Coordinates of C-alpha atoms in Angstrom, one line a residue:
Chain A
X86 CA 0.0 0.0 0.0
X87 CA 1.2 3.6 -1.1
X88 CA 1.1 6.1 2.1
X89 CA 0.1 9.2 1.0
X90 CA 2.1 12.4 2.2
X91 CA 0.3 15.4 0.5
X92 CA -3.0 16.4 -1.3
X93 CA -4.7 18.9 -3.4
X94 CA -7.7 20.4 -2.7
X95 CA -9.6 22.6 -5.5
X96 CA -12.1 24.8 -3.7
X97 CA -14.3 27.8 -4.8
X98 CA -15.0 30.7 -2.2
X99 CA -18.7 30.9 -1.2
X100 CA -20.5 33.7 -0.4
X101 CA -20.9 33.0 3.2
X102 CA -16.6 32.9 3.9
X103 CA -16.2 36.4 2.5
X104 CA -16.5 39.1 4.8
X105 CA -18.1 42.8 4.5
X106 CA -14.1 44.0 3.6
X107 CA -15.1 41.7 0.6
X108 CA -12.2 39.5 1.5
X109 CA -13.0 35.7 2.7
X110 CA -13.0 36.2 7.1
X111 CA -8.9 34.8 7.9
X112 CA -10.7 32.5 10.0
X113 CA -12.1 30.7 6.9
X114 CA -8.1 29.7 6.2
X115 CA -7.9 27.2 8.9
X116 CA -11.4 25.6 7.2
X117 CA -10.0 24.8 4.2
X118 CA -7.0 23.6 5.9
X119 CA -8.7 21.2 7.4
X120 CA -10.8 20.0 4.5
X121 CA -7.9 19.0 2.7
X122 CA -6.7 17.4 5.6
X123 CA -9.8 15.2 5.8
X124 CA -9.6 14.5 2.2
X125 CA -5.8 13.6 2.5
X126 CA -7.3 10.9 4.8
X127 CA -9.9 9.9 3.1
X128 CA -7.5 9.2 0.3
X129 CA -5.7 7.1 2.8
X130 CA -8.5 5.2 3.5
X131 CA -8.9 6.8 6.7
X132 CA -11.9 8.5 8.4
X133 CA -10.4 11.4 10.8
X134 CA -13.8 10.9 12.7
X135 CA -15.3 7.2 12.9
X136 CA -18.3 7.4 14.8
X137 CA -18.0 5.8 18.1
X138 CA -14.4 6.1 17.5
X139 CA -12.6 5.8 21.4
X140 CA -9.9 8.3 19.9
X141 CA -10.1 12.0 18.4
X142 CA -7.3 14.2 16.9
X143 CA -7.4 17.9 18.4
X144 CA -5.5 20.7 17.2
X145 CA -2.4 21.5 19.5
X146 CA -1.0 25.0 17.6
X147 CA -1.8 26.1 14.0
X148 CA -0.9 29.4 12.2
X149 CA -1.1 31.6 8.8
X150 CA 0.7 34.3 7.3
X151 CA -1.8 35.9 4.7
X152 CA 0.0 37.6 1.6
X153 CA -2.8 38.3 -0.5
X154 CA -6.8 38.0 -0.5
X155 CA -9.3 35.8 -1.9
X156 CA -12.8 36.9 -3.0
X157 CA -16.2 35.9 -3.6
X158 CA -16.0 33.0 -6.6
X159 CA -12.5 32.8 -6.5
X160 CA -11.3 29.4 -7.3
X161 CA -8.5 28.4 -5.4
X162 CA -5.9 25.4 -4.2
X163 CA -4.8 24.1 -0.9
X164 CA -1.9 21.7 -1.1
X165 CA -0.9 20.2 2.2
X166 CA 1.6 18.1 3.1
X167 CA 2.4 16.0 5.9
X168 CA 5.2 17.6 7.0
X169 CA 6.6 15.3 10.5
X170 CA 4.9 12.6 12.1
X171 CA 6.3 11.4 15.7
X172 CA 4.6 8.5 17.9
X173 CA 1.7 11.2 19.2
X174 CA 1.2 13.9 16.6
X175 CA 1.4 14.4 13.2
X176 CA 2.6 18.2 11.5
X177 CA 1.0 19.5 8.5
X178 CA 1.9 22.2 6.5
X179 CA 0.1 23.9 3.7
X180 CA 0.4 26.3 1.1
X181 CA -2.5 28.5 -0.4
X182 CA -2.6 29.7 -4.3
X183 CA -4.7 31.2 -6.9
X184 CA -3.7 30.3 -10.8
X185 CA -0.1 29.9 -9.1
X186 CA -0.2 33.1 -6.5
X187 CA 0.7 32.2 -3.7
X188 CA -2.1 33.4 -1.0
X189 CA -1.4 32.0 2.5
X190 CA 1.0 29.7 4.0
X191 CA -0.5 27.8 7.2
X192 CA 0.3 25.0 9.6
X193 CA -1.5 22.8 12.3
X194 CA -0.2 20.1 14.7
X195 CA -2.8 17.9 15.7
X196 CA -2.2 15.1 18.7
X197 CA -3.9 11.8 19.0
X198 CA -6.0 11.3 22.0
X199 CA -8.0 8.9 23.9
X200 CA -11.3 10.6 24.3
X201 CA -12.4 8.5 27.8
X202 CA -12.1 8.8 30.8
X203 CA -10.2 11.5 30.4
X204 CA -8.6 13.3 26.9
X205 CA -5.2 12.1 26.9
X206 CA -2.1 11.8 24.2
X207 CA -1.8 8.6 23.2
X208 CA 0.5 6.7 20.6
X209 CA -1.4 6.8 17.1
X210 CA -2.3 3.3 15.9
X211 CA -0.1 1.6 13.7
X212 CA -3.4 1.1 11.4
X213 CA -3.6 5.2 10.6
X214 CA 0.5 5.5 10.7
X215 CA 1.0 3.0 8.5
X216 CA -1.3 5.0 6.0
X217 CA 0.5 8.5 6.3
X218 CA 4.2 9.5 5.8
X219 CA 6.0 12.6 5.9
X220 CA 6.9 14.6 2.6
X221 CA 10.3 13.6 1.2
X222 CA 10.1 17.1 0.1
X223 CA 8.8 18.7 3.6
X224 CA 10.9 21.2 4.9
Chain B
X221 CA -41.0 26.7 40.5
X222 CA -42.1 29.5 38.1
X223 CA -42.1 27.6 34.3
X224 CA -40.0 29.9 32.1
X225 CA -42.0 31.2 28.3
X226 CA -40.5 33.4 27.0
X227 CA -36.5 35.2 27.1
X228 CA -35.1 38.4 25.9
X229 CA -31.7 38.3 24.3
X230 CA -29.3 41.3 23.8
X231 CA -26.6 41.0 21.7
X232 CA -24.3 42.7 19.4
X233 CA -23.6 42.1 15.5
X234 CA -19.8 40.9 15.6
X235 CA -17.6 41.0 12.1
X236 CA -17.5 37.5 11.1
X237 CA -22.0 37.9 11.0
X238 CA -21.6 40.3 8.5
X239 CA -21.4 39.7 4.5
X240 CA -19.7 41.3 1.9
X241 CA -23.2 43.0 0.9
X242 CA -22.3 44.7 4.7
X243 CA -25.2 43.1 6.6
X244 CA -25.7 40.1 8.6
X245 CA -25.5 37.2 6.4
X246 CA -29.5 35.4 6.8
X247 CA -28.0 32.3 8.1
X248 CA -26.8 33.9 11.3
X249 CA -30.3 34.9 12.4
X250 CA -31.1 31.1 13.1
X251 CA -28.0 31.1 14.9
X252 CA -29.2 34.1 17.2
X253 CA -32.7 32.4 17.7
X254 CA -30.7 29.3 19.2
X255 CA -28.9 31.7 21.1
X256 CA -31.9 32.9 23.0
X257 CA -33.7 29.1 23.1
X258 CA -30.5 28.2 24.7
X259 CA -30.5 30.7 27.2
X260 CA -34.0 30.5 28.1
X261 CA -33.1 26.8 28.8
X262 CA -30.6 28.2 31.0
X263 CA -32.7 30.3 32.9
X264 CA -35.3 27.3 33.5
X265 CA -32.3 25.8 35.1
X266 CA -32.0 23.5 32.0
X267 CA -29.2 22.8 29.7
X268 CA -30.4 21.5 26.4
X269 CA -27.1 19.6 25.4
X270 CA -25.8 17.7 28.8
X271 CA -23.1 15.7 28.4
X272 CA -24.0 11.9 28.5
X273 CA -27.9 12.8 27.5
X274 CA -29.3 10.3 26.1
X275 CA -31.5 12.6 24.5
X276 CA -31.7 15.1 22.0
X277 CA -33.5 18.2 20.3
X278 CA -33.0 18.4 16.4
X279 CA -35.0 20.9 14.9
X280 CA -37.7 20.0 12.8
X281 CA -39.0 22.6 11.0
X282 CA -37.8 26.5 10.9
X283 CA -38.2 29.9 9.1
X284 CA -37.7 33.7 8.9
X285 CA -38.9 36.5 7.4
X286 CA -36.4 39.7 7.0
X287 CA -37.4 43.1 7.4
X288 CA -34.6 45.4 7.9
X289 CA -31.0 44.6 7.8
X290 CA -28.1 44.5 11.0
X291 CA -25.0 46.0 10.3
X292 CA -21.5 45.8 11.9
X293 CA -21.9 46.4 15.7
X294 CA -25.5 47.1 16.1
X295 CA -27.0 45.9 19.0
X296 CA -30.4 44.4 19.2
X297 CA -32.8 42.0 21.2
X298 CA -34.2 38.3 20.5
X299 CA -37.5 38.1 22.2
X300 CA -38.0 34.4 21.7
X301 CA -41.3 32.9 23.2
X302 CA -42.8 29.5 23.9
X303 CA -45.5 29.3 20.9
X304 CA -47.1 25.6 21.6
X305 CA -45.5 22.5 23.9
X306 CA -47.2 19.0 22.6
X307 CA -46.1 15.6 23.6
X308 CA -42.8 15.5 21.8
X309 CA -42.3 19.0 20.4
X310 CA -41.8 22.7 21.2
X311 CA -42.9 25.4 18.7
X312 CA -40.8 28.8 19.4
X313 CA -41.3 32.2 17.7
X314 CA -39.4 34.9 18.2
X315 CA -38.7 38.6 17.1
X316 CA -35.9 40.6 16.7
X317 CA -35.6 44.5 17.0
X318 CA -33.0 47.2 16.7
X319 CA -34.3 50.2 19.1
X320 CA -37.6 49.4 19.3
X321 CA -37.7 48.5 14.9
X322 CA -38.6 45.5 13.6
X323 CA -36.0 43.3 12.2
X324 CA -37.2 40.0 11.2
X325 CA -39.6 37.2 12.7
X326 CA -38.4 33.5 13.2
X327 CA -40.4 30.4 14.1
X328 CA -38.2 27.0 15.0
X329 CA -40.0 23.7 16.1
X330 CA -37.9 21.5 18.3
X331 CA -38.5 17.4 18.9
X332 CA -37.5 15.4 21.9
X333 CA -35.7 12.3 20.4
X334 CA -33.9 9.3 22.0
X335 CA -30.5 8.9 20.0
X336 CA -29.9 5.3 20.9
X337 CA -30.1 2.7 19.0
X338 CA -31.9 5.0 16.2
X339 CA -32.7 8.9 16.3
X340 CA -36.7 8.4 17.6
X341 CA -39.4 10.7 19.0
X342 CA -40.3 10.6 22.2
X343 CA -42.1 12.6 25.1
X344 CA -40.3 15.4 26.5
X345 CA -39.3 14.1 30.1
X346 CA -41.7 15.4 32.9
X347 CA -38.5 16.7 34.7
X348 CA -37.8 19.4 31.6
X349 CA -41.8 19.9 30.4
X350 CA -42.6 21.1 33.7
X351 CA -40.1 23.9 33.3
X352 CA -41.4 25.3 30.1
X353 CA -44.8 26.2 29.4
X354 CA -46.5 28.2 26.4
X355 CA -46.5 31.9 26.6
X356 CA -49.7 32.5 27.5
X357 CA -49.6 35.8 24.8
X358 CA -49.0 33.8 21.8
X359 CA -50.8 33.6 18.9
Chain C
X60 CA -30.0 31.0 -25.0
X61 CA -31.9 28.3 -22.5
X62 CA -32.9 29.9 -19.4
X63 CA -31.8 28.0 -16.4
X64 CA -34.3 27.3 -13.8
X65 CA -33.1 24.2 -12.2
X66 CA -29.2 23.5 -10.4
X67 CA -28.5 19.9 -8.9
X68 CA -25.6 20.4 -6.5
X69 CA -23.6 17.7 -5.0
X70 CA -21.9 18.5 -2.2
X71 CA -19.9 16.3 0.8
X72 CA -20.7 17.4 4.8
X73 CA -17.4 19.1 6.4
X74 CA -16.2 18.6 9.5
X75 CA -16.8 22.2 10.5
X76 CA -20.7 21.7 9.7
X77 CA -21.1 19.1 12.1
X78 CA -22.6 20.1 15.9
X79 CA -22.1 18.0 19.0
X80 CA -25.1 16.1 18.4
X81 CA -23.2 14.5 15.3
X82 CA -25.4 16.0 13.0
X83 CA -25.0 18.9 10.5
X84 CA -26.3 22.4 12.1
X85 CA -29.8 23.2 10.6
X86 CA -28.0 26.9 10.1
X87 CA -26.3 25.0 7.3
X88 CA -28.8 24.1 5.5
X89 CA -29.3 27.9 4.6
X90 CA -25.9 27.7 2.9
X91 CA -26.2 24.5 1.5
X92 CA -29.3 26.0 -0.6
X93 CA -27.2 29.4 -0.7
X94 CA -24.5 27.5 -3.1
X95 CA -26.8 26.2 -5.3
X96 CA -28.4 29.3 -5.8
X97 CA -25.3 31.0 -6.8
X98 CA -23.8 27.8 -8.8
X99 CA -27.2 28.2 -11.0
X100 CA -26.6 31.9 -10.9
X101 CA -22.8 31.1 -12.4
X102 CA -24.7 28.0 -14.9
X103 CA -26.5 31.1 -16.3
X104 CA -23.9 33.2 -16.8
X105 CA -24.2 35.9 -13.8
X106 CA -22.3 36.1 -10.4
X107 CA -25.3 37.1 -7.6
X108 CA -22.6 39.9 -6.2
X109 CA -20.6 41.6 -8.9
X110 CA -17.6 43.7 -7.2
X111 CA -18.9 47.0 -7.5
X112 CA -22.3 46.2 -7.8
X113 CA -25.3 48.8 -7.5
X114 CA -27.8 45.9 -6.6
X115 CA -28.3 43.3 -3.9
X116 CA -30.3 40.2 -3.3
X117 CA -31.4 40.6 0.4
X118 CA -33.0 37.3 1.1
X119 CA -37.1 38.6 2.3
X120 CA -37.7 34.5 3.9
X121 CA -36.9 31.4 4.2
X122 CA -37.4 28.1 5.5
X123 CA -36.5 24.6 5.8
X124 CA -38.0 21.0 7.0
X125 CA -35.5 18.5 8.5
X126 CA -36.4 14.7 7.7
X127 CA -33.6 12.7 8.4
X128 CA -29.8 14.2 9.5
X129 CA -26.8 14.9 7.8
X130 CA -23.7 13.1 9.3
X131 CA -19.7 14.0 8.9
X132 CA -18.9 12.9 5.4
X133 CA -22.2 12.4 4.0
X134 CA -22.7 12.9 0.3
X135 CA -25.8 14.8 -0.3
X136 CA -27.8 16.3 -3.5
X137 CA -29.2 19.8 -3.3
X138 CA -31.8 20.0 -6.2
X139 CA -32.5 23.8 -6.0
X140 CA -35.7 24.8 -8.6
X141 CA -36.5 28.8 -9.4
X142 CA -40.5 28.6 -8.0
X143 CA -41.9 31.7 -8.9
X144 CA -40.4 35.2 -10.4
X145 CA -42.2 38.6 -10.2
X146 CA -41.1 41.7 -11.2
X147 CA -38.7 42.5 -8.1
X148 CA -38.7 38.7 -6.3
X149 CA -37.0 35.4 -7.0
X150 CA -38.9 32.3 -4.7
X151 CA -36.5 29.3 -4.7
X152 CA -37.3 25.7 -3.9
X153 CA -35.1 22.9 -3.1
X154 CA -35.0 19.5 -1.7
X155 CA -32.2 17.9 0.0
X156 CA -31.1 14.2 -0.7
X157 CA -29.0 11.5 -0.3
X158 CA -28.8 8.7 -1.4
X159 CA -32.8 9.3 -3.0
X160 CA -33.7 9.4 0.7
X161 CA -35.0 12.9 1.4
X162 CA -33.6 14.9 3.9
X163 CA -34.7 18.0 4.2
X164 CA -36.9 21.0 1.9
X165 CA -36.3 24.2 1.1
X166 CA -37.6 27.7 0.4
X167 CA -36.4 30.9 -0.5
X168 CA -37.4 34.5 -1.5
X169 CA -34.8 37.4 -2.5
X170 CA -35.5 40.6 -3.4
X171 CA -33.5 42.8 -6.4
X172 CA -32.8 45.7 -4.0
X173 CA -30.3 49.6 -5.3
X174 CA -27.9 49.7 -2.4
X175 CA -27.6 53.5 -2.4
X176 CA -29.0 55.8 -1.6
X177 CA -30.7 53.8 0.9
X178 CA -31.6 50.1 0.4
X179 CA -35.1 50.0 -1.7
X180 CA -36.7 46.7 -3.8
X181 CA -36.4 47.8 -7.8
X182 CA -37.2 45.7 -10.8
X183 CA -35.0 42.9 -11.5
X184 CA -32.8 43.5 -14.6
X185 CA -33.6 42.9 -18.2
X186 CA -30.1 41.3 -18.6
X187 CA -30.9 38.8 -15.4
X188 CA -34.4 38.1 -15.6
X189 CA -33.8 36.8 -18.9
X190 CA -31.6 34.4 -17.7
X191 CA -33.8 33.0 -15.2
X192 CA -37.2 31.5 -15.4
X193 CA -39.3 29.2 -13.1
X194 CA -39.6 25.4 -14.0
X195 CA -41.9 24.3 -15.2
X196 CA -42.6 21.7 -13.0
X197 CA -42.6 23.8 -10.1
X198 CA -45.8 23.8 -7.6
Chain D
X132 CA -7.1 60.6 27.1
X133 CA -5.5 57.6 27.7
X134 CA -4.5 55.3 25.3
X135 CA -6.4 51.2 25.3
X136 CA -3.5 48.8 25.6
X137 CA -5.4 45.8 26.9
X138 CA -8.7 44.3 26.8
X139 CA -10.7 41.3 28.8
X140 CA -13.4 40.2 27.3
X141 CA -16.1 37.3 28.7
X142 CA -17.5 35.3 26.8
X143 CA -20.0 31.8 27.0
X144 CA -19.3 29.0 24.6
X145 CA -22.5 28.5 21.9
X146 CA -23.8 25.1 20.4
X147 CA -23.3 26.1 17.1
X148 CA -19.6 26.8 17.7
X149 CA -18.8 23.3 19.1
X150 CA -17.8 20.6 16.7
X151 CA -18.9 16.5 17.1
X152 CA -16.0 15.3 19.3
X153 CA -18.0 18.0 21.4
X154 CA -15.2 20.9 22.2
X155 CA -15.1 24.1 20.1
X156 CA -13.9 23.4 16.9
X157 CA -10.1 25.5 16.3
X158 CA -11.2 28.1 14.1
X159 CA -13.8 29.7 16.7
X160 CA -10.4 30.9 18.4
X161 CA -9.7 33.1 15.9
X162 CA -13.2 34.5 16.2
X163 CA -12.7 34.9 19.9
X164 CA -9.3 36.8 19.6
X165 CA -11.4 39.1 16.9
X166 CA -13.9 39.6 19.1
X167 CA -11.9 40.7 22.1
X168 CA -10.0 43.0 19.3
X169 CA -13.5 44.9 18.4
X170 CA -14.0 45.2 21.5
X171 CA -10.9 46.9 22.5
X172 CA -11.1 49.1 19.6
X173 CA -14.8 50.4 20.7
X174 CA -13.5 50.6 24.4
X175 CA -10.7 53.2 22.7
X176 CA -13.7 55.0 20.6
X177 CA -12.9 53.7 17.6
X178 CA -14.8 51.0 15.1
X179 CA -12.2 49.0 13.1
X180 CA -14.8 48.9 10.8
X181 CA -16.9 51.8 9.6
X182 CA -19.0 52.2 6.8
X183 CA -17.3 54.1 4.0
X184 CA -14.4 53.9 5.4
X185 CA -11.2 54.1 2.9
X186 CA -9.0 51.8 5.0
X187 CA -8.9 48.3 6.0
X188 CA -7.2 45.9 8.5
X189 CA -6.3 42.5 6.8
X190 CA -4.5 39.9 9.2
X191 CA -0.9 39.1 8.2
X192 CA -0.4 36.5 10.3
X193 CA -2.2 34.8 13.4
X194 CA -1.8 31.4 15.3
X195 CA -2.8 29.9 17.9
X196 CA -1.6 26.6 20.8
X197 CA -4.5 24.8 22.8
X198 CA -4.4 23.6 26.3
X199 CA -7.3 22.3 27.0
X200 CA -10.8 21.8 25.3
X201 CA -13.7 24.3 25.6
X202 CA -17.2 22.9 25.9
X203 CA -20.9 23.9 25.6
X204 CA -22.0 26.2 27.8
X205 CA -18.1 27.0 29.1
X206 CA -17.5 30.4 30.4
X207 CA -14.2 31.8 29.1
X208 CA -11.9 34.9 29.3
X209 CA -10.3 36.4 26.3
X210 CA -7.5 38.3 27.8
X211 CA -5.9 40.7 24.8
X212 CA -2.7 42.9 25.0
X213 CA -1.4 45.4 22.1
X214 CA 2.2 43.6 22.1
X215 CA 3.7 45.9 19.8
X216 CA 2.6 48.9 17.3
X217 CA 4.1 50.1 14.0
X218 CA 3.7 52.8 11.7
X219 CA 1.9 50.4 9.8
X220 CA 1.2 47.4 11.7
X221 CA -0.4 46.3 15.1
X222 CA 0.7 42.5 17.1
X223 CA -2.0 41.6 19.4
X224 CA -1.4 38.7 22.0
X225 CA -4.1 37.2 24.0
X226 CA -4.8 34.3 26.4
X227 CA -7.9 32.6 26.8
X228 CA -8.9 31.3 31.0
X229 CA -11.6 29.3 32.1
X230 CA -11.9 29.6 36.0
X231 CA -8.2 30.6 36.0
X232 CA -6.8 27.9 34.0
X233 CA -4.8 28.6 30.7
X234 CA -7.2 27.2 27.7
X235 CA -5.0 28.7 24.7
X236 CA -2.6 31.4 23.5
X237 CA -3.2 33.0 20.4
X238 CA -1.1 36.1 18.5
X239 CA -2.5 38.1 15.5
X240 CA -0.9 40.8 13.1
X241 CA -3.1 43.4 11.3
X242 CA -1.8 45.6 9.0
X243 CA -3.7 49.0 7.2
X244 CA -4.3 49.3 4.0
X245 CA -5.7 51.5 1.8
X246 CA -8.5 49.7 0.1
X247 CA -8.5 51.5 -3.5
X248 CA -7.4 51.7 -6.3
X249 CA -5.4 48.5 -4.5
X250 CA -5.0 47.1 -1.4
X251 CA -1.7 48.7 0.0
X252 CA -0.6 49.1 3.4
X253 CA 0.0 52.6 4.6
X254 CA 0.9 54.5 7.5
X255 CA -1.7 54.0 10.7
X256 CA -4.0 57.2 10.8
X257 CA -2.8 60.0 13.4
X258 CA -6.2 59.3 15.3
X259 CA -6.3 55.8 15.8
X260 CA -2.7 55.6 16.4
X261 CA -3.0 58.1 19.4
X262 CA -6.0 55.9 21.0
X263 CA -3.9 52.2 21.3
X264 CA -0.8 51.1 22.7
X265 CA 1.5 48.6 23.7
X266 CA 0.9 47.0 26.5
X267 CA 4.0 47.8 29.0
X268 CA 3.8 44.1 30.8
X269 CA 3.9 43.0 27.0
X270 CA 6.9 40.4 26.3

């Protein structure tokens, strides 16, 4: 089996992203970050939330650096990239571009956790790590 | 105990509400009605999502009609009222207002469902029915 | 040129849409019929909020019935039909599916509105009304 | 007058903004920090966001690390500090409590523009400048 290490979300901005500066809301960045991340998995044959799954995946830091704005319609890419991968979490990194112009750069480090009884870091099953690898290419 | 039928909401427009036509995108006003159901629920000394409950309220049928738009930082009140109570629903309307004008009118109805093993109607528990009642002003 | 007056959207539930109940947000469900309007709007050869615009579409009412819920990852239909056209009003109806199952139906009224100098209903455009007409099969 | 350098802003957790594994999904964070930021601003007399205004305040950069899960209903604090001002920029830091305990950090960079012909960042207005500054505790 392949693992798969990156991904490339097409996406189109809808009306309800872009804010009354007529610029999609920053917030809407981390969104689309995590779309492609749940497609990346789903290319993995992965679900990133089973129902009645006993372990979740919540965001430990993430961050963007905006350098220029999308707007309503806009048709836009996210490519993401696993970036590191140690025993608890896994590092993404993504970039953000518009017919090649580069519009964001983000980031997000998720941790996997038993949710009961209490939320707790725990090491990720081989099942999902054996479906993910980092990006030769990652910095 | 004094049953609870109606609440009054005050609240402010924040950015991310507001659309690039520079009023409150229509989807948030069923947000704001929630807001105030929510709140009334708090003020009957109820929380309508406990963890562990084995029940649930999906909505079931909801509309609203827009008079005048909210902008950026307006204030303005949700005066949400118990419209009907039957065996295994609850019927809210509500009305919002910016300084005394009207704004729009909503209507949400609400059904007490058991989530385990399949999503199913059943009678509101005597423990949260005897909380709410109708307000006795409604149409 | 054929008049569009029908849009079938498919669309996949994020995780973002998704509340602690498991279920999509009935607030979504206004976007949900929100993209089909404007994908129709785009299969006709308009964008419903040119930059620079002197109109607007304020949305006068709406409504939806829930049948069944939405769940993380579902793959859903949004078959969203032009109802009824008057001189200044577009009505909008749409039913949600997946699978063939129904999920939930739609409504929708907007209004052609001048921005400035203050926010008034005006005749919908020659050069957008005839790219729009109600189907035929509508009720 | 003196100038705002710091802002605290208390805040309840809503449904809608609490995902299925049943914590408040990331990007509400963001939303929070923006929130307190408004705030601020209106505390100093200004509105970052007036009607007809000729300047804007895109985010350059923002990010954010997680503690600990917020949940329905949660009170919180949004604790925000003007970290550092530039001619054209402004660096927010802020740090959300619940009862005390440290739920997240998050930083944010704004820069103003001038919205037309394009978007190009200028020198921060005279007037607006005079009513914010850095927080002297800042790091």
């Amino acid at each position: 089996m392949t693992r798969v290490s990156e991904f490339l979300l097409h996406r189109r901005v809808q009306f309800y992203e872009v804010d009354s500066a007529g610029i999609v809301h920053f917030s809407w960045f981390f969104r689309y970050m995590e779309e492609a991340e749940h497609a990346m998995w789903r290319e993995a044959g992965l679900s990133i939330h089973a129902v009645n799954d006993d372990i979740g995946w919540p965001r430990v830091a993430t961050a963007f650096e905006f350098y220029r704005p999308l707007r309503f319609e806009d048709e836009f890419d996210v490519h993401l990239r696993v970036a590191q991968m140690t025993a608890k979490t896994i590092r993404y990194e993504c970039v953000l571009t518009k017919n090649g112009e580069k519009i964001a750069n983000g980031s997000m480090t998720i941790a996997c956790v038993q949710k009961k009884p209490t939320m707790k870091a725990i090491a990720i099953p081989a099942e999902i790590a054996s479906r993910l690898a980092p990006d030769r290419g990652a910095a």
